[in-house]
Structure formats: structure tokens, C-alpha cells
Short mmCIF file of C-alpha atoms in Angstrom, two decimals:
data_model
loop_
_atom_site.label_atom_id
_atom_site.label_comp_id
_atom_site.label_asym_id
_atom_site.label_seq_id
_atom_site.Cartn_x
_atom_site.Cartn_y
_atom_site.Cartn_z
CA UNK A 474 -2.33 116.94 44.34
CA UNK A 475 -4.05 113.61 44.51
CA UNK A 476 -6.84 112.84 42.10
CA UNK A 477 -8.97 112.13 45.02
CA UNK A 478 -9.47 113.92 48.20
CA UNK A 479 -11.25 111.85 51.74
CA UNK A 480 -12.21 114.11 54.67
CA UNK A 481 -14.78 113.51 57.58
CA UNK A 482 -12.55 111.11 59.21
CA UNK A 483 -12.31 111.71 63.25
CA UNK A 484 -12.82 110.05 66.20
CA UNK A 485 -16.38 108.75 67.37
CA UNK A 486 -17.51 106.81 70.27
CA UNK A 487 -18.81 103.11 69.48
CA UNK A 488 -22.51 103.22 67.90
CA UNK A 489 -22.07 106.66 67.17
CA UNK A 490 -21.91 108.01 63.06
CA UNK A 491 -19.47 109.35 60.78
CA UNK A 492 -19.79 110.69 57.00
CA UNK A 493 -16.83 110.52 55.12
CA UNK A 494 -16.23 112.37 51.56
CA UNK A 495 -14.24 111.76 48.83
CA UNK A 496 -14.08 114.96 46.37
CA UNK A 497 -12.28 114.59 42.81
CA UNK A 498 -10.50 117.31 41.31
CA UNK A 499 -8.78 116.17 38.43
CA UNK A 500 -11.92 114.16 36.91
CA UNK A 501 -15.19 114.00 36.98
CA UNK A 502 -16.83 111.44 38.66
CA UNK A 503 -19.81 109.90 36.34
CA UNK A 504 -18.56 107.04 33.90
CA UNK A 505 -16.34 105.68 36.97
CA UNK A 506 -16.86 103.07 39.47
CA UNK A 507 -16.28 103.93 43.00
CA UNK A 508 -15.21 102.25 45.99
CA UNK A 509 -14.53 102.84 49.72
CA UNK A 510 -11.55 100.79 51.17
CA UNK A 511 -10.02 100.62 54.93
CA UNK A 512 -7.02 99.28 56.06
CA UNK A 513 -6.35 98.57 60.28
CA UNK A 514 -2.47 98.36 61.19
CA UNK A 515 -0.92 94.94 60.67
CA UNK A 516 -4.27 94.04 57.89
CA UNK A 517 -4.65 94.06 54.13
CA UNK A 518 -6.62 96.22 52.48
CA UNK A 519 -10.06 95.37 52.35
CA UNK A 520 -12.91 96.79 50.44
CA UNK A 521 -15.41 98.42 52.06
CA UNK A 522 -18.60 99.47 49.42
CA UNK A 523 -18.64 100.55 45.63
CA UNK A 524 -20.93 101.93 43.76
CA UNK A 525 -20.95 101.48 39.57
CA UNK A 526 -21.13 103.76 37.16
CA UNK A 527 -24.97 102.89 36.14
CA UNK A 528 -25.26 103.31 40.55
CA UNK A 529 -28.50 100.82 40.55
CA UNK A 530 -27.32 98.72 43.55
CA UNK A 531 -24.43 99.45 45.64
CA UNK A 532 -21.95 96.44 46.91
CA UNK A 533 -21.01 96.36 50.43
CA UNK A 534 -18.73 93.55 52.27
CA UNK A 535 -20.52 91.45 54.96
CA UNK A 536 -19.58 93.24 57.92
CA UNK A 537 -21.01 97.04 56.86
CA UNK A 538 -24.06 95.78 55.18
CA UNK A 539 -27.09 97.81 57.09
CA UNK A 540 -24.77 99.92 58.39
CA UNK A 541 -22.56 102.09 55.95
CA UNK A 542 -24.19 103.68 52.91
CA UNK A 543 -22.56 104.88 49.80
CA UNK A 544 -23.76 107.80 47.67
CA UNK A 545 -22.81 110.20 44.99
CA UNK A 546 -23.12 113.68 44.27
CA UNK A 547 -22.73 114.34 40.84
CA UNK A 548 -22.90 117.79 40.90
CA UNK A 549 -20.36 118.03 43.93
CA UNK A 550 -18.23 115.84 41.95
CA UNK A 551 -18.29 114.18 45.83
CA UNK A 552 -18.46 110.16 47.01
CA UNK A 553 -19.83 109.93 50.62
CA UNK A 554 -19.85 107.31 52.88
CA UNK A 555 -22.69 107.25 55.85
CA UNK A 556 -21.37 105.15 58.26
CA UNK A 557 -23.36 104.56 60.84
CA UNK A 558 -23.86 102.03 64.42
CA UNK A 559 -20.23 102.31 64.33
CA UNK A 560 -18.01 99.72 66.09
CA UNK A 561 -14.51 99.25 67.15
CA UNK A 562 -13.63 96.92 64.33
CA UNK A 563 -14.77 99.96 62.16
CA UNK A 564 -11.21 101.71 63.30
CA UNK A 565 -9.17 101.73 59.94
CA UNK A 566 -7.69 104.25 56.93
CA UNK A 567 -10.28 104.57 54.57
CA UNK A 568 -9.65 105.51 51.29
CA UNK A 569 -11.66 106.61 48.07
CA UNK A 570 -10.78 104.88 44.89
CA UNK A 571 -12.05 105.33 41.43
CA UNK A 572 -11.54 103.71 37.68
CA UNK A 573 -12.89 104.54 34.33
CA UNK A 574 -15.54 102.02 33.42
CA UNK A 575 -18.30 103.49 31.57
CA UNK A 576 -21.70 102.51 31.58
CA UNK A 577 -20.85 99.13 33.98
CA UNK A 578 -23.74 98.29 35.75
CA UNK A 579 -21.34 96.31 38.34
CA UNK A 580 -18.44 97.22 40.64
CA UNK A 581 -15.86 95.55 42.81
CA UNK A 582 -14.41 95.45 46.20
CA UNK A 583 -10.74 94.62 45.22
CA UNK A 584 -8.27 96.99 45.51
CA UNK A 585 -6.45 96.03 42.00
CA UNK A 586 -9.53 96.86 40.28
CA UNK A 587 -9.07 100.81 40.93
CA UNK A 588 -6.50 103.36 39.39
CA UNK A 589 -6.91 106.46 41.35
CA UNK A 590 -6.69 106.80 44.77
CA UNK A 591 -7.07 109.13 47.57
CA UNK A 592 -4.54 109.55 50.63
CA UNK A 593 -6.85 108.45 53.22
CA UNK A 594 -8.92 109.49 56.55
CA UNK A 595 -8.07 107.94 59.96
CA UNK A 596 -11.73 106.64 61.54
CA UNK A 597 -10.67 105.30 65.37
CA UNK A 598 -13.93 104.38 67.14
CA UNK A 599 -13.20 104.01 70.55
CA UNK A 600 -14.42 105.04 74.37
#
């Protein structure tokens, strides 16, 4: 089984919401960062949203920002992301990721910065 788990993934009509989740079972999630990565057929990778260890301000890329919104349950051991006003660019695999990096009070949006990774939700938005 993969350290990380997505779900919520689905199809969704443009402006409408989805809330993806990203459960760990083979860690705990405090002491890591976390980030939120898509990739669209025929495109790299791209970073989505993280959120550090310390949590105190969440990094988004450009195109998300007032839209998506990352968020941790400790006690679920669960990452979600709200994603919301949702447009047909927004169609994409998104993936959880997670590395050990305790007590950073900063995260990033490239993919070589993460260790463990999920095996991904399909998101189409579409009419």
C-alpha cells in the first residue's frame, strides 16, 4: 500500500466544488510538509498548494490562489484540498505528497522536494 492515499476526485461541472483528501497510513502527518500536485495529459507536473510543517501560511501557485484551500487534520492524519470556482483548466491527476522536514516554517511547490507520494485522483471539470 502507498504511504499516501487521495480520494474525492470526480467529475464536476465548471464553477462547481470539489474536496479532495489525502489520508496517510504509514506515518503520521505533523513534522512533514505537504503538497498538492496535478498533472493534465501531455503536461509536467506542476504544484498545486503546500502547507509546512509549522502550517502558518499556506503556498499556492498563481492560478488557484482564492480558489483552492489547503488544510490539515491532525487527528485524521488527513490533507484536504477545497477546491472551489472550479474551471476547465482545473482537469488534471492530483496527487498528495509529503517529506520529513520538521519544524520548517516554509514549503515548496516542486515535485523533487517530496518523498512520498500518493497514486492520484482524476478531477475532469467539464459540461
Amino acid at each position: 500500500q502507498l504511504p499516501l492515499v487521495e480520494s474525492g476526485g470526480g467529475l464536476v461541472q465548471p464553477g462547481g466544488s470539489l474536496r479532495l483528501s489525502c489520508a496517510a497510513s504509514k506515518f503520521t502527518l505533523d513534522l512533514h510538509d505537504i503538497g498538492w500536485f496535478r498533472q493534465a495529459p501531455g503536461k509536467e507536473r506542476e504544484g498545486v498548494s503546500c502547507i509546512s510543517d509549522r502550517g502558518s501560511i499556506p503556498n499556492y501557485v498563481d492560478s488557484v490562489k482564492g480558489r483552492f484551500t489547503i488544510s490539515v487534520d491532525n487527528a485524521k492524519n488527513t490533507v484536504f484540498l477545497q477546491m472551489n470556482s472550479l474551471k476547465p483548466d482545473d482537469t488534471a491527476v492530483y496527487y498528495c505528497a509529503a517529506d520529513w522536514r520538521p519544524y520548517s516554517d516554509s514549503c515548496s511547490l516542486h515535485k523533487g522536494s517530496y518523498k512520498f507520494w500518493g497514486q492520484g485522483t482524476q478531477v475532469t471539470v467539464s459540461s
